[in-house]
Short mmCIF file of C-alpha atoms and ligand atoms in Angstrom, two decimals:
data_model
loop_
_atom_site.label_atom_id
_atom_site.label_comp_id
_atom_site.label_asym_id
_atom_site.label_seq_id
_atom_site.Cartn_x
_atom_site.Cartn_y
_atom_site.Cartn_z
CA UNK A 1 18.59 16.54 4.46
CA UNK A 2 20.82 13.82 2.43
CA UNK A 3 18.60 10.70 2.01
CA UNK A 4 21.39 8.53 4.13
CA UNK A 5 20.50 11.07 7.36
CA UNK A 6 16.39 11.22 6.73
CA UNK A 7 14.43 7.94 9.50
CA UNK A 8 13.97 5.20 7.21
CA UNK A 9 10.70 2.72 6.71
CA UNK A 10 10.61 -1.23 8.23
CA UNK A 11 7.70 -2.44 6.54
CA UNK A 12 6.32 -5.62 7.41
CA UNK A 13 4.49 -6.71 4.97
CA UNK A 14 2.76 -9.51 2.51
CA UNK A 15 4.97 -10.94 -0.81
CA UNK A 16 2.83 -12.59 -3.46
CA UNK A 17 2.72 -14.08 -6.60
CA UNK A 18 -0.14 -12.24 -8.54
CA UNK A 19 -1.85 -14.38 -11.23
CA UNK A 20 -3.75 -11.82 -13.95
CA UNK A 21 -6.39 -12.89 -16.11
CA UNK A 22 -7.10 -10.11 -18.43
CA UNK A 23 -10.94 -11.04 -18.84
CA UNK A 24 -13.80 -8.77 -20.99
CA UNK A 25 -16.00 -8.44 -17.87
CA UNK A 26 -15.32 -9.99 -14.00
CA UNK A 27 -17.02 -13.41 -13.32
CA UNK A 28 -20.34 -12.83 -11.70
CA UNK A 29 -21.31 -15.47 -9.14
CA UNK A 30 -21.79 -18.73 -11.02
CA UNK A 31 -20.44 -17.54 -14.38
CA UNK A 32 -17.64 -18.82 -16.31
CA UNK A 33 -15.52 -16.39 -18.41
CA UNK A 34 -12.51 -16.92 -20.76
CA UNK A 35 -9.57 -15.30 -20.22
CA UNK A 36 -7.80 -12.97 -22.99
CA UNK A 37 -4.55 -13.49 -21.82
CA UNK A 38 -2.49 -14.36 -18.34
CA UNK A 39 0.65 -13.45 -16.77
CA UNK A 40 1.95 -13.96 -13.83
CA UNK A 41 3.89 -10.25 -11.67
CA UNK A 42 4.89 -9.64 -8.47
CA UNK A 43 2.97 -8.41 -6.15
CA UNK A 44 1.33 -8.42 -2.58
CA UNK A 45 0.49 -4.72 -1.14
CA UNK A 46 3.38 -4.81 1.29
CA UNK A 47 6.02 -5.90 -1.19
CA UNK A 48 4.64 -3.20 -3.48
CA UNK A 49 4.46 -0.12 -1.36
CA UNK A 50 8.50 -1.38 -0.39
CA UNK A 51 9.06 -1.04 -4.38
CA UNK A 52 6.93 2.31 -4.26
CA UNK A 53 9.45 3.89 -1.52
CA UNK A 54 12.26 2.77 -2.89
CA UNK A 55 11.17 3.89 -6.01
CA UNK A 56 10.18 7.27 -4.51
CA UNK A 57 14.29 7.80 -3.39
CA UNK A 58 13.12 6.00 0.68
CA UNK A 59 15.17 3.91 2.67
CA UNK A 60 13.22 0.45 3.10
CA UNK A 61 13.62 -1.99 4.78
CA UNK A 62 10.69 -5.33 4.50
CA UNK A 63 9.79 -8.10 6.81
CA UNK A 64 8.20 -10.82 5.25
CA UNK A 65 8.01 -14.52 4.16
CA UNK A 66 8.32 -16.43 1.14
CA UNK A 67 7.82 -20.18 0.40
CA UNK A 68 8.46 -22.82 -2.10
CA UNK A 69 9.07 -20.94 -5.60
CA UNK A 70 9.13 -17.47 -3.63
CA UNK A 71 12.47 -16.98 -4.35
CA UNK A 72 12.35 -14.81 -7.05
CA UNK A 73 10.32 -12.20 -5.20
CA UNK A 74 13.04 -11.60 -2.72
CA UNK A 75 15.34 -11.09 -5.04
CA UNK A 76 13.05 -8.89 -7.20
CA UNK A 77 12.68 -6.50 -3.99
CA UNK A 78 16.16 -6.78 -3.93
CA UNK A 79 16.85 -5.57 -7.14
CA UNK A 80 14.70 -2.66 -6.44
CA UNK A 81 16.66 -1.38 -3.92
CA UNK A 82 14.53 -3.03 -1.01
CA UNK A 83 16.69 -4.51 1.78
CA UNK A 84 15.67 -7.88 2.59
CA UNK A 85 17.74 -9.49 5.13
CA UNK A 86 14.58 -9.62 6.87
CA UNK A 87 12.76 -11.54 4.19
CA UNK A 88 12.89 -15.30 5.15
CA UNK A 89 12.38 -18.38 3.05
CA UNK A 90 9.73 -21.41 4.24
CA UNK A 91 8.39 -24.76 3.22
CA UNK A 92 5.08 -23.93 2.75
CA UNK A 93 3.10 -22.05 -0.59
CA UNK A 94 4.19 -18.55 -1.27
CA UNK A 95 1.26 -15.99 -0.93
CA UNK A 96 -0.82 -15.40 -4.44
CA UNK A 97 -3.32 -13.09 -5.83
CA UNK A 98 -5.56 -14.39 -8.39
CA UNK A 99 -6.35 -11.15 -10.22
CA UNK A 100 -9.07 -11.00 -12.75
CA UNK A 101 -8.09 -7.56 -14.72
CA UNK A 102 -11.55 -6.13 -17.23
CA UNK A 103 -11.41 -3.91 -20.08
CA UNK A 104 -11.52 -0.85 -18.54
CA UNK A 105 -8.74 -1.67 -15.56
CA UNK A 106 -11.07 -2.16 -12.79
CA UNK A 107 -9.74 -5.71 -11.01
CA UNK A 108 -11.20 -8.50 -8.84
CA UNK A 109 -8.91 -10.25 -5.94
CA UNK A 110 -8.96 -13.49 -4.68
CA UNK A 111 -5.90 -13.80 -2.06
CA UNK A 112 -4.16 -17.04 -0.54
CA UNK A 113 -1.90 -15.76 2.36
CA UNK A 114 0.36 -18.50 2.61
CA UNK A 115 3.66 -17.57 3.99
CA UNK A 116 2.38 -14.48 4.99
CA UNK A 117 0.45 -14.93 7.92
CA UNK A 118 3.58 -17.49 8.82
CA UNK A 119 5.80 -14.08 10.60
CA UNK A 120 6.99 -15.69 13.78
CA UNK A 121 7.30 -13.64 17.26
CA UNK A 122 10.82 -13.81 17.05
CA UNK A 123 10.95 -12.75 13.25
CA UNK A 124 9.09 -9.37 14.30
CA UNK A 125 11.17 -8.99 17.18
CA UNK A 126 14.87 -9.36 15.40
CA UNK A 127 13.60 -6.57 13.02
CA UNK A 128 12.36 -3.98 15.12
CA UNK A 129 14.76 -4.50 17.19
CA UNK A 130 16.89 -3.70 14.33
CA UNK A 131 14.38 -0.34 13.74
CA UNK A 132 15.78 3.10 15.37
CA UNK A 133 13.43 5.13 17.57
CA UNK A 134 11.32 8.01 14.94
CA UNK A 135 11.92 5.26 11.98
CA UNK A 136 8.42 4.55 10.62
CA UNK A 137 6.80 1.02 10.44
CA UNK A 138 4.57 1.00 7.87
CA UNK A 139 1.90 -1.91 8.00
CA UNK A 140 -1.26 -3.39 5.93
CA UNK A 141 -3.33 -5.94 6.37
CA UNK A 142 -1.97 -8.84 4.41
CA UNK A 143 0.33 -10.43 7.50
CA UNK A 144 -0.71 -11.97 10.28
CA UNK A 145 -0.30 -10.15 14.26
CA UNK A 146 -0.66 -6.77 12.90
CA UNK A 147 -2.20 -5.71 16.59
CA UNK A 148 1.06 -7.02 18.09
CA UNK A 149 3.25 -5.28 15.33
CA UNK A 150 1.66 -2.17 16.07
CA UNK A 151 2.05 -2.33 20.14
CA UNK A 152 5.75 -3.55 19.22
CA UNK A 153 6.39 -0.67 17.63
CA UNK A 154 4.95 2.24 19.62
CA UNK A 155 7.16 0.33 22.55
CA UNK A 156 10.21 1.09 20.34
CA UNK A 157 9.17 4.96 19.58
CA UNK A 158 8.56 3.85 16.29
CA UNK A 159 6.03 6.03 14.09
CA UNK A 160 2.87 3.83 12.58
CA UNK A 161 1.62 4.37 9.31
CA UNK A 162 -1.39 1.94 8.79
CA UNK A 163 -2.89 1.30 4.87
CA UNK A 164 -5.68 -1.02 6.87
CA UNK A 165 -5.94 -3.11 3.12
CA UNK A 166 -8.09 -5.34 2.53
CA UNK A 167 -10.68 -4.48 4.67
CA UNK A 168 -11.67 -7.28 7.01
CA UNK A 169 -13.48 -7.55 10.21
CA UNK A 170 -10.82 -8.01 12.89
CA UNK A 171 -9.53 -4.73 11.43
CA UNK A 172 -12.34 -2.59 12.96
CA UNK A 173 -10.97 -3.92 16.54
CA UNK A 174 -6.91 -3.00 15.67
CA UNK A 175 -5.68 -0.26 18.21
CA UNK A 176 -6.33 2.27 15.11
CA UNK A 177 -5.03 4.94 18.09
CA UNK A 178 -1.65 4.02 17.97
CA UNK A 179 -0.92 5.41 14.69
CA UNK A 180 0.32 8.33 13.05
CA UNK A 181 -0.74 7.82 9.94
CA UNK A 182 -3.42 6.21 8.62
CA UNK A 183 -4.02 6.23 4.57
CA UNK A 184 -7.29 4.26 3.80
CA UNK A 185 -9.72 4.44 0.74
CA UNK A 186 -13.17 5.06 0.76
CA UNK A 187 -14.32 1.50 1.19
CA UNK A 188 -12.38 1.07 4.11
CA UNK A 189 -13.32 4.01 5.46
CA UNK A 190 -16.86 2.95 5.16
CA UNK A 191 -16.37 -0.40 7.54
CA UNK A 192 -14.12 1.56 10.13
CA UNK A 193 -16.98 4.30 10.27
CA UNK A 194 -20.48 3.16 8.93
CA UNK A 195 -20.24 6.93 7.37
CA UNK A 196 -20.00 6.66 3.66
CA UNK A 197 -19.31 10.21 2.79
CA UNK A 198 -16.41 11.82 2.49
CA UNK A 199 -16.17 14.48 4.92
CA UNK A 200 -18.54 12.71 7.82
CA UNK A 201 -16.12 9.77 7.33
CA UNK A 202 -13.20 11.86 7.98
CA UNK A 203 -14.88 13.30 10.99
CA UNK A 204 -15.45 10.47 12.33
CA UNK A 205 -12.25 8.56 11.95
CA UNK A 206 -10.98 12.41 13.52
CA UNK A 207 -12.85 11.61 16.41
CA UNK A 208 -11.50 8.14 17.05
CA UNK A 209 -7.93 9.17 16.10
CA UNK A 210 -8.06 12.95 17.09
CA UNK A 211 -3.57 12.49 17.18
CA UNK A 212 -2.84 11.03 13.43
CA UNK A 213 -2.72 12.54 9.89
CA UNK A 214 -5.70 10.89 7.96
CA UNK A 215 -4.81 10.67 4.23
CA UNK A 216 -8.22 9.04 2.33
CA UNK A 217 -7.95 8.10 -1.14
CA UNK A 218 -11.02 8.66 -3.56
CA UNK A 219 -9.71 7.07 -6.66
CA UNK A 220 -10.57 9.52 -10.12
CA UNK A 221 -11.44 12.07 -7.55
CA UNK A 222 -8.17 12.27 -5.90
CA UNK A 223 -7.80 12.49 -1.86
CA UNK A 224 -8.66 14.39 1.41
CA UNK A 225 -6.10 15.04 3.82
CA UNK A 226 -7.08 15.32 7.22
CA UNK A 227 -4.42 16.66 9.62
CA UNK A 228 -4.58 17.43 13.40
CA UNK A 229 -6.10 20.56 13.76
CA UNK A 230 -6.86 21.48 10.56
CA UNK A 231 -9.73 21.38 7.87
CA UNK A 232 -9.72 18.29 5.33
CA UNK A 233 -7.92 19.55 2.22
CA UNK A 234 -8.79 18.36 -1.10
CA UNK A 235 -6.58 17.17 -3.39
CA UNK A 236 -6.89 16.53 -7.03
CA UNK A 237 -5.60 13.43 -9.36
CA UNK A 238 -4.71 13.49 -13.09
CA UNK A 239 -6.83 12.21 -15.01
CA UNK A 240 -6.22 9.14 -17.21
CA UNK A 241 -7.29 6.40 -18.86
CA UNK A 242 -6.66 3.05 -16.94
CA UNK A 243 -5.18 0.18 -17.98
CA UNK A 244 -4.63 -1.69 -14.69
CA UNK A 245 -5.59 -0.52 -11.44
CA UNK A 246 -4.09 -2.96 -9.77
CA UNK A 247 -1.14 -1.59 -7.30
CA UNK A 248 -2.37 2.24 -7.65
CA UNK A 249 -3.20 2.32 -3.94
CA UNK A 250 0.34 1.16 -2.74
CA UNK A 251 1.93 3.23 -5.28
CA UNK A 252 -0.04 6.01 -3.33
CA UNK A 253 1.05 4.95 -0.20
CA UNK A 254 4.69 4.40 -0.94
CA UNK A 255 4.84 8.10 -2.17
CA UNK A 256 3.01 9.59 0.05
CA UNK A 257 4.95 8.14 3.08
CA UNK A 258 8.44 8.62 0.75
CA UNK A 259 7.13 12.16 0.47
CA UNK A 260 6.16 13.24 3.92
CA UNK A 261 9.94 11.54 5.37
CA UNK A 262 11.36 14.46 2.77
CA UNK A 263 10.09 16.60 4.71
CA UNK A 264 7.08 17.87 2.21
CA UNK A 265 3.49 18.48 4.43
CA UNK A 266 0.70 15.74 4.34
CA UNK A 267 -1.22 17.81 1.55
CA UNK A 268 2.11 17.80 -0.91
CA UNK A 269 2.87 14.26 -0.30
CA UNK A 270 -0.68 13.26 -1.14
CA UNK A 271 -0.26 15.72 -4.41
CA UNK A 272 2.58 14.04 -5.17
CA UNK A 273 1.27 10.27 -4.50
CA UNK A 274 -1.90 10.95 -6.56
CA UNK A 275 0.87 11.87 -9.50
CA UNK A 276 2.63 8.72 -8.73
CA UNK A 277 -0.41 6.27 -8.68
CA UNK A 278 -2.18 8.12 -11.65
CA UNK A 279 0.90 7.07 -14.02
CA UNK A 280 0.50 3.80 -12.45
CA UNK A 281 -2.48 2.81 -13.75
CA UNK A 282 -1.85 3.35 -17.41
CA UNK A 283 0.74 0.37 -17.02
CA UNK A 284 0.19 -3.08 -16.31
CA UNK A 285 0.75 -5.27 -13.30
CA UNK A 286 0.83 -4.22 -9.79
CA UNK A 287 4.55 -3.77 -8.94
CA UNK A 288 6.07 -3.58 -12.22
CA UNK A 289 3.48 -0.87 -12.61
CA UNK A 290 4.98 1.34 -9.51
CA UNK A 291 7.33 4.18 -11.73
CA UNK A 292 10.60 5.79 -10.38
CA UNK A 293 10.52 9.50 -8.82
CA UNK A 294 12.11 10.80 -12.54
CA UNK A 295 9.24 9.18 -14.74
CA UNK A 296 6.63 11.03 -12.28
CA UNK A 297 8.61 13.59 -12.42
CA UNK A 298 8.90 13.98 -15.94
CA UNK A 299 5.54 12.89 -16.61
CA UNK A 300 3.30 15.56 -18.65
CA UNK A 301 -0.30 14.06 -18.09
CA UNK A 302 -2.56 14.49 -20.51
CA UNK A 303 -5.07 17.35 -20.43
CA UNK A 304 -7.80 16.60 -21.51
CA UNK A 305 -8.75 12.48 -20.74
CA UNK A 306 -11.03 10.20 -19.32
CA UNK A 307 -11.49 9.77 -15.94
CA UNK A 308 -10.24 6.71 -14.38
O1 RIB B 1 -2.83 -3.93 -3.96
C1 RIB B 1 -2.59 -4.85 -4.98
C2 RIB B 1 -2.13 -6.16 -4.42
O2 RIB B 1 -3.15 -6.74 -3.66
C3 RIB B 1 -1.78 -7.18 -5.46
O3 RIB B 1 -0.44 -7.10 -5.88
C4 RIB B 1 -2.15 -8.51 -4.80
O4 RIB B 1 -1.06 -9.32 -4.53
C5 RIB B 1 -2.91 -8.12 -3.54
O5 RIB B 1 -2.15 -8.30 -2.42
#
């Protein structure tokens, strides 16, 4: 199907200003470390799975807020081919990450929400209104009302794809049953369950959500797919050595959810999105880190590597 005629993706979604310390080691509690150097991306897990879909050849649409000196991540989305009519502008401080980045990619987060958990009743409403029934709405947990957001949408016939990142405790009480699609990592999977192995976890998220594809990420050892009905698949990653994980997961999710739209099954999508988020980390930065669908394409990785 021509991309114009395949249901397209509102994601509502946070917008931040990452800060990245590239340190030798992450602060331990009460330690002071010097950074190597700092720069500041864009980033925020919603605004970066929007770049990953676009990226990925998906129609996106994001719902979000930016504040004083936001600006320039609307217009970044923009320029990736993210529609952002939906994007407003506020008084108040822009979301930021303060992201302490180590030696061998591994990252530490310290989040300020800011304008996103400032997504007004009415600023939900205008855009899934705008949303066509079988369209996807694709939600983390960076924005405030995600509960709401999700009722909203199954009201609408909208299909739910939930990336329930970062974990927090009002997350275990979400109507998880409402969606489609859930795509969580291990960690996550963990505080949803109590189970921390793979396939028990997947069980038992399959008996709370017996109707939705279960996608669970496992970093250097790739994913498990868990449809309805079926066994959980593996699926294997490349290999590589990391220079910033930062963004990997939403470059997973983008693809994955890019994929599936296209048509591909849960298993291929996840193939695919493991491709996509393995090239990822070898670059810096979360969003400018996301690559198109011809670099993962084109990308040979290497055979024989370190493991992320
Ligand atoms: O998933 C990575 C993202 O998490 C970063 O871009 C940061 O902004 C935080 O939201």
């Amino acid at each position: 199907m021509p991309p114009a005629l395949l249901h397209g993706v509102l994601n509502v979604g946070s917008i931040n200003e990452d800060r990245v310390y590239r340190v030798h080691s992450i602060a331990r509690p009460g330690e002071t470390v010097c950074g190597l150097e700092y720069r500041v991306f864009a980033g925020g897990k919603g605004a970066n799975q929007s770049v990953a879909l676009a990226r990925a050849g998906a129609r996106v649409r994001h719902v979000g807020k930016v504040g004083n000196g936001g600006a320039w991540l609307r217009d970044k989305l923009a320029g990736c081919g993210v529609g952002v009519r939906h994007v407003t502008v506020a008084d108040a401080p822009t979301g930021h990450a303060v992201i302490q980045v180590d030696a061998s990619g591994e990252n530490s987060i310290v989040l300020f929400p800011g304008t996103n958990h400032q997504i007004t009743a009415d600023e939900r409403r205008q855009a899934l209104d705008g949303a066509a029934p079988g369209d996807w709405l694709l939600l983390q947990n960076e924005v405030n009302d995600i509960p709401d957001l999700m009722a909203m949408g199954r009201e609408r016939g909208l299909r739910i794809v939930l990336n329930p990142a970062p974990m927090t405790t009002p997350v275990r009480a979400y109507p998880l049953e409402l969606a489609d699609l859930l795509i969580l990592n291990e960690t996550e999977g963990e505080a949803l369950t109590g189970e921390g192995e793979p396939s028990r976890l997947l069980d038992a998220l399959r008996r709370r959500l017996p109707a939705a594809t279960i996608v669970l990420t496992l970093g250097a050892a790739g994913a498990r797919v868990a449809e309805r009905d079926g066994d959980a698949s593996p699926v294997a990653t490349p290999h590589v050595q990391a220079t910033d994980t930062t963004g990997a997961g939403d470059t997973f999710v983008g693809y994955c959810l890019a994929l599936l739209i296209e048509g591909r099954t849960p298993v291929e999508a996840a193939r695919y999105a493991c491709r996509a988020a393995a090239l990822s980390v070898t670059r810096p930065g979360a969003m400018d880190s996301i690559p198109r669908r011809d670099e993962v394409e084109s990308w040979i990785p290497p055979l024989r590597s370190p493991v992320v």
